[in-house]
Amino acid sequence: MTGNKAVAYKGPGKVELIDIDYPSFELKDGPGVNPANVGRSVRHGVILKTVATNICGSDQHMVRGRTTAPSDLVLGHEITGEVVEVGPDVEFIKVGDICSVPFNIACGRCRNCKERKTGICLNVNPDRPGSAYGYVDMGGWVGGQANYVLVPYADWNLLKFPDKDQALEKMMDLTMLSDIFPTGFHGAVTSGVGVGSTVYIAGAGPVGLAAATSAQLLGAAVVIVGDLNADRLAQARSFGCETVDLTQGGPAEQIEQLLGVPDVDCGVDAVGFEARGHGHDAKEAPATVLNSLMEVTAAGGALGIPGLYVTGDPGGVDEAAKKGALSISLGTGWAKSLSFTTGQCPVMKYNRQLMMAILHDKVHIAKNVNAKAISLEDAPKGYAEFDAGAATKYVLNPNGYLS
């Protein structure tokens, strides 16, 4: 049988490359698998040989020990692959197709899927609406930081690239379609970005940079990115963003220096629950980003919140934060009539359009997020460098497709 190596979470701060079973068309028991999913038939699925699979900030939350993820959970929800086997119920996807895999696992049959709310599918996770590969509390679908991975409901979930050679040539951009590019785009869209908008994006990690790229694509007049990390701010400036250095204090005064007014039309939270405060010695203060966004977003505006928030955080700064209960100034939001959009990005709502923008050279997302291909064996090093603040989006290359 074909071998299969995968990147697994082994405990706080530690990932390892391990041997796992080659996928089958049945969900097996294993770390994080909901008992109700064990034995689930996946005749509608395909097995992919992984072309590219990315390290995500959401993975990093687990690796830091900031979730209830079990040891040996196979990581990876940002997957692009070549189909090598198809289940007996697959009708349209064929062996040899190269496809992007939305990180949300969706059945295509439930009410939410039919309403394009694929981030909260009702049928794939017995714990709660919504699922993803290789992620805690998401039903136990095995992650894709591996040589091979199973994708269920393949005819519905997979985005097939129209030309194989073109796809491989543009793979470093196309691999971002599985998560961060649609997620950043969702943050920009739900914050109301349009032609002439002024936008403040909290966080210059890959999702924040993807949101900034998306805001430019949507016609924003000024895109401002705030962070504590000088290298990541420099990356934002490299493609035309203005920046706010949060080691110097909160964003309002710096935004006023840039725009002449202390507020923006649209705000995006690309940080999430491990947010820190402002200033040189900023400590973790998980409501900081949400509260500062409410402060700097103009009355009647909107906040897009693609940054991850969880209901279980063992490393939370207090008992409330450990349950995802944050001290948010909701009164500010109410008084300013601000709108909020939270939750998983419904990737399928955006991925085809963004694919076309990439294929026709309207956007260069890999350059903007500073994508770098590394081997599967170098994944632990990639996780460590990313955790240390590298201004890099690490793309794993398990099977040698990437140069």
Short mmCIF file of C-alpha atoms in Angstrom, two decimals:
data_model
loop_
_atom_site.label_atom_id
_atom_site.label_comp_id
_atom_site.label_asym_id
_atom_site.label_seq_id
_atom_site.Cartn_x
_atom_site.Cartn_y
_atom_site.Cartn_z
CA MET A 1 0.00 0.00 0.00
CA THR A 2 1.15 3.56 -0.74
CA GLY A 3 2.77 5.23 2.25
CA ASN A 4 1.40 8.39 3.79
CA LYS A 5 3.25 10.80 6.04
CA ALA A 6 1.51 13.65 7.84
CA VAL A 7 2.17 16.58 10.17
CA ALA A 8 0.63 15.95 13.59
CA TYR A 9 0.12 18.04 16.72
CA LYS A 10 2.01 16.38 19.59
CA GLY A 11 1.37 18.86 22.40
CA PRO A 12 1.89 22.58 23.08
CA GLY A 13 4.64 23.93 20.86
CA LYS A 14 5.36 20.61 19.16
CA VAL A 15 4.54 19.10 15.78
CA GLU A 16 6.05 15.99 14.23
CA LEU A 17 6.00 14.14 10.94
CA ILE A 18 4.32 10.77 11.51
CA ASP A 19 3.21 7.80 9.43
CA ILE A 20 -0.55 7.47 8.97
CA ASP A 21 -2.80 5.16 6.99
CA TYR A 22 -3.45 5.79 3.33
CA PRO A 23 -7.00 7.18 3.10
CA SER A 24 -10.00 4.94 2.53
CA PHE A 25 -13.59 5.77 1.65
CA GLU A 26 -14.66 5.41 5.26
CA LEU A 27 -14.04 7.69 8.23
CA LYS A 28 -11.97 5.74 10.76
CA ASP A 29 -11.53 6.27 14.49
CA GLY A 30 -8.62 8.44 15.51
CA PRO A 31 -7.57 11.58 17.40
CA GLY A 32 -10.40 14.09 17.45
CA VAL A 33 -12.88 11.94 15.51
CA ASN A 34 -16.40 12.24 16.86
CA PRO A 35 -17.66 8.72 17.70
CA ALA A 36 -20.78 9.40 15.67
CA ASN A 37 -18.59 9.84 12.57
CA VAL A 38 -16.65 6.58 12.98
CA GLY A 39 -17.53 4.19 10.17
CA ARG A 40 -19.15 6.89 8.08
CA SER A 41 -19.17 5.85 4.42
CA VAL A 42 -17.57 8.31 2.00
CA ARG A 43 -18.57 6.79 -1.35
CA HIS A 44 -19.04 10.37 -2.55
CA GLY A 45 -15.38 11.24 -1.84
CA VAL A 46 -12.06 11.27 -3.64
CA ILE A 47 -8.48 10.70 -2.57
CA LEU A 48 -6.09 13.49 -3.46
CA LYS A 49 -2.33 13.38 -3.87
CA THR A 50 -1.43 16.66 -2.23
CA VAL A 51 0.02 19.31 -4.53
CA ALA A 52 0.27 22.06 -1.89
CA THR A 53 -0.93 22.39 1.68
CA ASN A 54 -0.36 25.49 3.77
CA ILE A 55 0.42 26.31 7.38
CA CYS A 56 -2.37 28.55 8.70
CA GLY A 57 -2.59 30.82 11.72
CA SER A 58 -5.57 28.74 12.83
CA ASP A 59 -3.27 25.69 12.92
CA GLN A 60 -0.86 27.76 14.99
CA HIS A 61 -3.53 28.41 17.64
CA MET A 62 -3.74 24.64 18.17
CA VAL A 63 0.01 24.14 18.10
CA ARG A 64 0.45 26.77 20.80
CA GLY A 65 -1.87 24.70 22.99
CA ARG A 66 -4.61 27.32 22.86
CA THR A 67 -7.40 24.90 22.01
CA THR A 68 -8.59 21.51 23.26
CA ALA A 69 -6.95 19.70 20.30
CA PRO A 70 -5.83 16.14 21.19
CA SER A 71 -2.31 14.86 20.66
CA ASP A 72 -1.67 13.19 17.27
CA LEU A 73 -4.34 15.24 15.50
CA VAL A 74 -3.24 15.45 11.85
CA LEU A 75 -3.14 19.10 10.86
CA GLY A 76 -3.96 20.96 7.68
CA HIS A 77 -7.08 22.48 6.15
CA GLU A 78 -5.55 24.51 3.28
CA ILE A 79 -5.35 21.81 0.62
CA THR A 80 -4.82 21.64 -3.14
CA GLY A 81 -4.40 18.25 -4.79
CA GLU A 82 -4.51 15.93 -7.77
CA VAL A 83 -7.27 13.32 -7.81
CA VAL A 84 -5.83 9.79 -7.72
CA GLU A 85 -8.95 7.79 -6.73
CA VAL A 86 -12.67 8.48 -6.96
CA GLY A 87 -15.42 6.92 -4.87
CA PRO A 88 -18.21 4.97 -6.57
CA ASP A 89 -20.73 7.80 -6.13
CA VAL A 90 -18.54 10.53 -7.65
CA GLU A 91 -19.95 11.61 -11.00
CA PHE A 92 -18.11 14.65 -12.36
CA ILE A 93 -14.64 14.84 -10.78
CA LYS A 94 -12.12 12.59 -12.55
CA VAL A 95 -8.73 11.03 -11.83
CA GLY A 96 -6.03 13.52 -12.86
CA ASP A 97 -8.04 16.65 -12.07
CA ILE A 98 -6.17 19.26 -10.00
CA CYS A 99 -8.52 20.91 -7.55
CA SER A 100 -8.67 23.40 -4.71
CA VAL A 101 -10.32 22.13 -1.53
CA PRO A 102 -12.40 24.65 0.45
CA PHE A 103 -11.38 24.32 4.08
CA ASN A 104 -15.07 24.11 5.04
CA ILE A 105 -16.39 20.59 4.60
CA ALA A 106 -19.94 20.81 3.29
CA CYS A 107 -22.51 18.26 2.18
CA GLY A 108 -24.28 20.33 -0.48
CA ARG A 109 -27.60 18.90 0.64
CA CYS A 110 -28.63 20.67 3.85
CA ARG A 111 -30.54 23.93 4.16
CA ASN A 112 -27.40 25.95 4.97
CA CYS A 113 -25.41 24.59 2.02
CA LYS A 114 -28.31 25.36 -0.31
CA GLU A 115 -28.25 28.94 1.01
CA ARG A 116 -24.46 29.17 0.31
CA LYS A 117 -23.65 29.04 4.04
CA THR A 118 -21.11 26.26 3.56
CA GLY A 119 -19.16 27.27 6.67
CA ILE A 120 -22.03 26.00 8.81
CA CYS A 121 -23.08 22.78 7.04
CA LEU A 122 -25.48 20.80 9.22
CA ASN A 123 -24.49 17.28 8.18
CA VAL A 124 -20.72 16.85 8.47
CA ASN A 125 -19.99 17.46 12.15
CA PRO A 126 -22.05 15.85 14.92
CA ASP A 127 -20.74 18.41 17.46
CA ARG A 128 -21.98 21.64 15.88
CA PRO A 129 -22.69 23.25 12.50
CA GLY A 130 -19.56 23.57 10.38
CA SER A 131 -16.52 21.42 9.79
CA ALA A 132 -12.94 21.54 8.52
CA TYR A 133 -10.05 19.18 7.86
CA GLY A 134 -7.57 18.55 10.65
CA TYR A 135 -9.18 20.85 13.18
CA VAL A 136 -10.33 20.50 16.77
CA ASP A 137 -14.07 19.96 17.36
CA MET A 138 -14.74 19.76 13.62
CA GLY A 139 -15.88 16.15 13.41
CA GLY A 140 -12.52 14.47 12.96
CA TRP A 141 -11.92 14.69 9.21
CA VAL A 142 -8.21 13.97 8.74
CA GLY A 143 -6.02 16.95 7.89
CA GLY A 144 -4.24 17.53 4.61
CA GLN A 145 -0.67 18.30 5.67
CA ALA A 146 0.10 14.87 4.29
CA ASN A 147 0.97 13.05 1.09
CA TYR A 148 -2.64 11.93 0.57
CA VAL A 149 -6.00 13.10 1.92
CA LEU A 150 -9.66 12.12 1.67
CA VAL A 151 -12.14 14.77 0.50
CA PRO A 152 -15.86 13.97 1.00
CA TYR A 153 -18.74 15.16 -1.20
CA ALA A 154 -16.19 15.71 -3.95
CA ASP A 155 -18.52 16.80 -6.73
CA TRP A 156 -19.80 19.57 -4.46
CA ASN A 157 -16.67 20.59 -2.56
CA LEU A 158 -13.88 20.58 -5.12
CA LEU A 159 -13.01 23.53 -7.35
CA LYS A 160 -11.44 22.03 -10.47
CA PHE A 161 -8.83 24.13 -12.24
CA PRO A 162 -9.61 24.43 -15.96
CA ASP A 163 -6.08 23.76 -17.24
CA LYS A 164 -3.62 21.47 -15.45
CA ASP A 165 -0.42 23.03 -16.80
CA GLN A 166 -1.62 26.57 -16.07
CA ALA A 167 -2.66 25.51 -12.57
CA LEU A 168 0.76 24.08 -11.78
CA GLU A 169 2.42 27.23 -13.13
CA LYS A 170 0.30 29.45 -10.85
CA MET A 171 0.08 27.03 -7.92
CA MET A 172 1.66 29.32 -5.33
CA ASP A 173 -1.23 31.74 -5.92
CA LEU A 174 -3.94 29.12 -6.42
CA THR A 175 -3.11 27.31 -3.18
CA MET A 176 -4.37 30.39 -1.32
CA LEU A 177 -7.92 29.69 -2.60
CA SER A 178 -8.49 26.95 -0.02
CA ASP A 179 -8.68 29.45 2.85
CA ILE A 180 -6.81 32.70 3.32
CA PHE A 181 -7.69 34.50 0.10
CA PRO A 182 -11.45 33.83 0.33
CA THR A 183 -11.28 34.43 4.09
CA GLY A 184 -9.59 37.79 3.65
CA PHE A 185 -12.01 38.63 0.84
CA HIS A 186 -14.95 37.68 3.06
CA GLY A 187 -13.62 40.02 5.75
CA ALA A 188 -13.39 42.85 3.24
CA VAL A 189 -16.80 42.19 1.66
CA THR A 190 -18.63 41.90 4.97
CA SER A 191 -17.03 45.10 6.24
CA GLY A 192 -18.56 46.87 3.25
CA VAL A 193 -15.45 47.60 1.18
CA GLY A 194 -16.23 49.17 -2.20
CA VAL A 195 -14.86 51.70 -4.63
CA GLY A 196 -13.39 54.64 -2.73
CA SER A 197 -13.60 53.05 0.74
CA THR A 198 -11.14 53.68 3.52
CA VAL A 199 -10.33 50.46 5.33
CA TYR A 200 -8.50 49.53 8.53
CA ILE A 201 -7.34 45.92 8.84
CA ALA A 202 -6.13 44.75 12.23
CA GLY A 203 -3.38 42.16 11.76
CA ALA A 204 -0.65 41.83 9.12
CA GLY A 205 -0.44 38.06 9.15
CA PRO A 206 -1.40 36.13 6.00
CA VAL A 207 -5.16 36.60 6.48
CA GLY A 208 -4.72 40.31 7.13
CA LEU A 209 -2.55 40.67 4.04
CA ALA A 210 -5.13 38.68 2.05
CA ALA A 211 -7.83 41.03 3.34
CA ALA A 212 -5.71 44.02 2.30
CA THR A 213 -5.21 42.50 -1.17
CA SER A 214 -8.95 41.91 -1.36
CA ALA A 215 -9.76 45.47 -0.36
CA GLN A 216 -7.54 46.73 -3.17
CA LEU A 217 -9.24 44.33 -5.60
CA LEU A 218 -12.62 45.69 -4.48
CA GLY A 219 -11.56 49.27 -5.20
CA ALA A 220 -10.69 50.72 -1.79
CA ALA A 221 -9.11 54.17 -1.88
CA VAL A 222 -6.90 53.62 1.17
CA VAL A 223 -6.03 50.35 2.89
CA ILE A 224 -4.41 50.68 6.32
CA VAL A 225 -2.95 47.63 8.10
CA GLY A 226 -2.09 47.63 11.80
CA ASP A 227 0.26 45.25 13.64
CA LEU A 228 2.95 45.01 16.31
CA ASN A 229 5.36 43.17 13.98
CA ALA A 230 7.65 45.44 11.93
CA ASP A 231 8.47 42.81 9.30
CA ARG A 232 4.81 42.07 8.65
CA LEU A 233 4.05 45.78 8.37
CA ALA A 234 6.86 46.09 5.82
CA GLN A 235 5.25 43.26 3.85
CA ALA A 236 1.95 45.19 3.83
CA ARG A 237 3.72 48.31 2.54
CA SER A 238 5.38 46.27 -0.23
CA PHE A 239 2.10 46.18 -2.18
CA GLY A 240 0.80 49.65 -1.48
CA CYS A 241 -0.82 49.56 1.96
CA GLU A 242 -0.49 52.25 4.59
CA THR A 243 0.50 50.91 8.01
CA VAL A 244 -0.08 51.57 11.68
CA ASP A 245 2.63 50.50 14.15
CA LEU A 246 0.70 49.41 17.22
CA THR A 247 3.84 49.36 19.37
CA GLN A 248 3.43 53.15 19.28
CA GLY A 249 -0.12 53.03 20.69
CA GLY A 250 -3.67 52.58 19.45
CA PRO A 251 -4.72 53.06 15.83
CA ALA A 252 -7.02 56.10 16.03
CA GLU A 253 -4.36 58.82 16.22
CA GLN A 254 -2.21 57.21 13.52
CA ILE A 255 -5.24 56.79 11.25
CA GLU A 256 -6.02 60.49 11.71
CA GLN A 257 -2.48 61.34 10.67
CA LEU A 258 -2.97 59.34 7.47
CA LEU A 259 -6.52 60.36 6.56
CA GLY A 260 -7.14 63.64 8.34
CA VAL A 261 -9.99 62.02 10.29
CA PRO A 262 -9.76 59.42 13.10
CA ASP A 263 -12.07 56.86 11.53
CA VAL A 264 -12.47 54.62 8.49
CA ASP A 265 -15.44 53.37 6.53
CA CYS A 266 -14.70 49.67 7.07
CA GLY A 267 -12.93 47.56 9.70
CA VAL A 268 -11.55 44.01 9.51
CA ASP A 269 -10.40 41.83 12.42
CA ALA A 270 -7.74 39.45 11.08
CA VAL A 271 -6.30 38.66 14.52
CA GLY A 272 -8.81 36.77 16.65
CA PHE A 273 -8.74 35.55 20.22
CA GLU A 274 -4.98 35.80 20.87
CA ALA A 275 -5.05 39.57 20.37
CA ARG A 276 -2.61 41.73 22.29
CA GLY A 277 -2.92 45.27 23.52
CA HIS A 278 -1.06 48.31 22.18
CA GLY A 279 2.39 49.67 23.03
CA HIS A 280 5.94 48.31 23.25
CA ASP A 281 5.20 45.86 26.05
CA ALA A 282 1.73 44.83 24.90
CA LYS A 283 0.32 41.84 26.75
CA GLU A 284 -2.48 39.56 25.63
CA ALA A 285 -5.84 41.33 25.86
CA PRO A 286 -8.27 39.37 23.69
CA ALA A 287 -10.95 42.04 23.25
CA THR A 288 -8.49 44.73 22.14
CA VAL A 289 -8.95 44.35 18.40
CA LEU A 290 -12.74 44.26 18.48
CA ASN A 291 -12.94 47.28 20.77
CA SER A 292 -10.39 49.31 18.80
CA LEU A 293 -12.19 48.48 15.54
CA MET A 294 -15.45 49.75 17.00
CA GLU A 295 -13.64 52.92 18.01
CA VAL A 296 -12.13 53.64 14.58
CA THR A 297 -14.98 52.49 12.30
CA ALA A 298 -17.32 55.33 11.35
CA ALA A 299 -20.92 55.32 12.56
CA GLY A 300 -23.08 53.18 10.30
CA GLY A 301 -20.08 51.13 9.17
CA ALA A 302 -19.39 47.43 9.47
CA LEU A 303 -16.84 45.03 10.90
CA GLY A 304 -15.78 41.90 9.08
CA ILE A 305 -14.42 39.43 11.64
CA PRO A 306 -12.63 36.52 9.94
CA GLY A 307 -10.20 36.28 12.88
CA LEU A 308 -10.79 33.08 14.86
CA TYR A 309 -12.60 33.10 18.22
CA VAL A 310 -13.10 29.89 20.18
CA THR A 311 -15.33 28.57 22.95
CA GLY A 312 -12.51 26.66 24.64
CA ASP A 313 -9.05 28.20 25.27
CA PRO A 314 -6.96 26.52 28.01
CA GLY A 315 -4.43 29.36 27.80
CA GLY A 316 -6.91 32.20 28.17
CA VAL A 317 -5.84 35.16 30.29
CA ASP A 318 -8.78 34.71 32.68
CA GLU A 319 -11.67 32.35 33.32
CA ALA A 320 -13.99 34.27 31.00
CA ALA A 321 -11.50 34.22 28.13
CA LYS A 322 -11.06 30.47 28.56
CA LYS A 323 -14.72 30.15 27.54
CA GLY A 324 -14.55 32.73 24.76
CA ALA A 325 -16.33 35.38 26.85
CA LEU A 326 -14.62 38.71 26.16
CA SER A 327 -15.18 42.21 27.56
CA ILE A 328 -16.47 43.75 24.35
CA SER A 329 -17.84 47.31 24.39
CA LEU A 330 -21.07 46.32 22.71
CA GLY A 331 -22.56 49.63 23.77
CA THR A 332 -20.09 51.39 21.47
CA GLY A 333 -21.13 49.19 18.59
CA TRP A 334 -24.80 49.75 19.31
CA ALA A 335 -24.45 53.51 19.69
CA LYS A 336 -22.62 53.73 16.35
CA SER A 337 -25.04 51.36 14.56
CA LEU A 338 -22.19 49.08 13.53
CA SER A 339 -22.80 45.76 11.80
CA PHE A 340 -20.78 42.63 12.63
CA THR A 341 -20.12 39.49 10.57
CA THR A 342 -18.34 36.60 12.27
CA GLY A 343 -17.67 32.92 11.65
CA GLN A 344 -16.01 30.69 9.08
CA CYS A 345 -15.75 32.13 5.61
CA PRO A 346 -18.07 30.28 3.19
CA VAL A 347 -15.20 29.62 0.76
CA MET A 348 -17.39 28.40 -2.09
CA LYS A 349 -19.10 31.79 -2.21
CA TYR A 350 -15.89 33.38 -3.50
CA ASN A 351 -13.30 30.84 -4.65
CA ARG A 352 -14.24 30.55 -8.31
CA GLN A 353 -14.22 34.33 -8.85
CA LEU A 354 -10.88 34.66 -7.07
CA MET A 355 -9.49 31.77 -9.13
CA MET A 356 -10.39 33.68 -12.29
CA ALA A 357 -8.70 36.82 -10.96
CA ILE A 358 -5.52 34.78 -10.38
CA LEU A 359 -5.62 32.97 -13.72
CA HIS A 360 -6.05 36.26 -15.59
CA ASP A 361 -3.30 38.06 -13.63
CA LYS A 362 -5.57 40.53 -11.87
CA VAL A 363 -4.02 39.72 -8.51
CA HIS A 364 -0.80 38.17 -7.17
CA ILE A 365 -1.72 36.93 -3.74
CA ALA A 366 1.36 34.71 -3.24
CA LYS A 367 3.67 37.71 -3.64
CA ASN A 368 1.57 39.84 -1.30
CA VAL A 369 1.62 37.24 1.51
CA ASN A 370 5.28 36.33 0.82
CA ALA A 371 4.57 32.66 0.12
CA LYS A 372 7.45 30.21 0.47
CA ALA A 373 7.43 26.51 -0.45
CA ILE A 374 9.07 24.09 1.98
CA SER A 375 9.17 20.31 2.26
CA LEU A 376 6.83 18.30 4.45
CA GLU A 377 9.85 17.33 6.55
CA ASP A 378 10.53 21.03 7.22
CA ALA A 379 7.01 21.63 8.58
CA PRO A 380 8.13 21.74 12.24
CA LYS A 381 10.67 24.42 11.34
CA GLY A 382 8.01 26.32 9.38
CA TYR A 383 5.64 26.24 12.35
CA ALA A 384 8.39 27.51 14.67
CA GLU A 385 9.37 30.36 12.34
CA PHE A 386 5.75 31.36 11.77
CA ASP A 387 5.12 31.35 15.52
CA ALA A 388 8.17 33.56 15.99
CA GLY A 389 6.58 36.17 13.71
CA ALA A 390 8.05 35.47 10.27
CA ALA A 391 6.41 37.58 7.59
CA THR A 392 5.97 34.47 5.47
CA LYS A 393 3.16 32.19 4.33
CA TYR A 394 4.58 28.66 4.43
CA VAL A 395 3.38 26.30 1.70
CA LEU A 396 4.16 22.61 2.22
CA ASN A 397 5.22 20.59 -0.82
CA PRO A 398 4.64 16.94 0.17
CA ASN A 399 4.96 15.32 -3.25
CA GLY A 400 7.40 17.51 -5.19
CA TYR A 401 4.92 19.33 -7.43
CA LEU A 402 6.32 22.76 -6.48
CA SER A 403 9.72 24.01 -7.59
#
